C-alpha positions as a LaTeX table, in Angstrom:
\begin{tabular}{lrrr}
\hline
Residue & $x$ (\AA) & $y$ (\AA) & $z$ (\AA) \\
\hline
Unk1 & 109.05 & 203.06 & 59.56 \\
Unk2 & 105.96 & 201.77 & 58.47 \\
Unk3 & 106.99 & 198.86 & 56.25 \\
Unk4 & 108.53 & 196.17 & 57.97 \\
Unk5 & 110.72 & 193.25 & 56.42 \\
Unk6 & 110.31 & 190.64 & 59.20 \\
Unk7 & 108.45 & 188.31 & 56.70 \\
Unk8 & 111.41 & 188.69 & 54.43 \\
Unk9 & 113.80 & 187.24 & 56.82 \\
Unk10 & 111.24 & 184.32 & 58.21 \\
Unk11 & 110.85 & 183.08 & 54.73 \\
Unk12 & 114.59 & 183.29 & 54.19 \\
Unk13 & 115.04 & 181.29 & 57.24 \\
Unk14 & 112.48 & 178.78 & 56.10 \\
Unk15 & 114.11 & 178.27 & 52.77 \\
Unk16 & 117.44 & 178.14 & 54.10 \\
Unk17 & 118.82 & 181.39 & 52.41 \\
Unk18 & 121.09 & 183.82 & 54.40 \\
Unk19 & 122.14 & 187.50 & 53.74 \\
Unk20 & 125.28 & 186.46 & 52.11 \\
Unk21 & 123.40 & 184.64 & 49.44 \\
Unk22 & 121.31 & 187.81 & 48.71 \\
Unk23 & 124.53 & 189.81 & 48.04 \\
Unk24 & 126.29 & 186.97 & 46.13 \\
Unk25 & 123.51 & 185.57 & 43.73 \\
Unk26 & 124.76 & 185.51 & 40.31 \\
Unk27 & 121.61 & 186.79 & 38.43 \\
Unk28 & 119.61 & 188.80 & 41.21 \\
Unk29 & 122.66 & 190.25 & 43.18 \\
Unk30 & 121.50 & 192.85 & 45.98 \\
Unk31 & 124.14 & 195.40 & 47.33 \\
Unk32 & 125.21 & 195.02 & 50.75 \\
Unk33 & 124.08 & 198.68 & 51.47 \\
Unk34 & 120.29 & 197.42 & 50.48 \\
Unk35 & 120.64 & 194.50 & 52.52 \\
Unk36 & 121.59 & 196.56 & 55.34 \\
Unk37 & 118.48 & 198.87 & 54.73 \\
Unk38 & 116.40 & 195.85 & 54.76 \\
Unk39 & 117.72 & 194.90 & 58.25 \\
Unk40 & 117.06 & 198.29 & 59.39 \\
Unk41 & 113.68 & 198.81 & 57.87 \\
Unk42 & 114.85 & 201.45 & 55.47 \\
Unk43 & 113.37 & 202.19 & 52.08 \\
Unk44 & 113.84 & 200.26 & 49.12 \\
Unk45 & 113.02 & 200.61 & 45.47 \\
Unk46 & 110.72 & 198.26 & 43.52 \\
Unk47 & 113.75 & 196.80 & 41.63 \\
Unk48 & 114.92 & 195.35 & 44.84 \\
Unk49 & 111.43 & 193.92 & 45.77 \\
Unk50 & 111.51 & 192.42 & 42.12 \\
Unk51 & 114.73 & 190.93 & 42.81 \\
Unk52 & 113.88 & 189.41 & 46.09 \\
Unk53 & 110.79 & 187.87 & 44.64 \\
Unk54 & 112.64 & 186.22 & 42.00 \\
Unk55 & 115.13 & 184.96 & 44.49 \\
Unk56 & 112.40 & 183.64 & 46.83 \\
Unk57 & 109.87 & 182.58 & 44.29 \\
Unk58 & 107.32 & 184.63 & 46.02 \\
Unk59 & 105.07 & 187.57 & 45.93 \\
Unk60 & 105.83 & 191.22 & 47.73 \\
Unk61 & 103.20 & 190.57 & 50.35 \\
Unk62 & 105.30 & 187.67 & 51.23 \\
Unk63 & 108.29 & 189.72 & 52.26 \\
Unk64 & 106.76 & 193.00 & 53.48 \\
Unk65 & 104.05 & 194.34 & 55.34 \\
Unk66 & 102.74 & 197.93 & 56.20 \\
Unk67 & 102.37 & 198.67 & 59.84 \\
Unk68 & 100.98 & 202.10 & 60.63 \\
Unk69 & 103.15 & 204.11 & 63.04 \\
Unk70 & 101.34 & 205.17 & 66.25 \\
Unk71 & 100.25 & 208.80 & 66.40 \\
Unk72 & 102.02 & 210.65 & 69.48 \\
\hline
\end{tabular}
């Protein structure tokens, strides 16, 4: 997948936030299946990006990065 979320997990670690917090936050809860997609580099929607930015007080570029796939 060309979108990578390594920056998200680095920011979470820096802020002392774990995956459980994402799933249980009272105002910006993110479903466990979506957290799993983030871990695996799957596709997520803009609502999830909005929730993550609200939870982490950041911009989308702080949590994800476009990395072109190499051509075969």
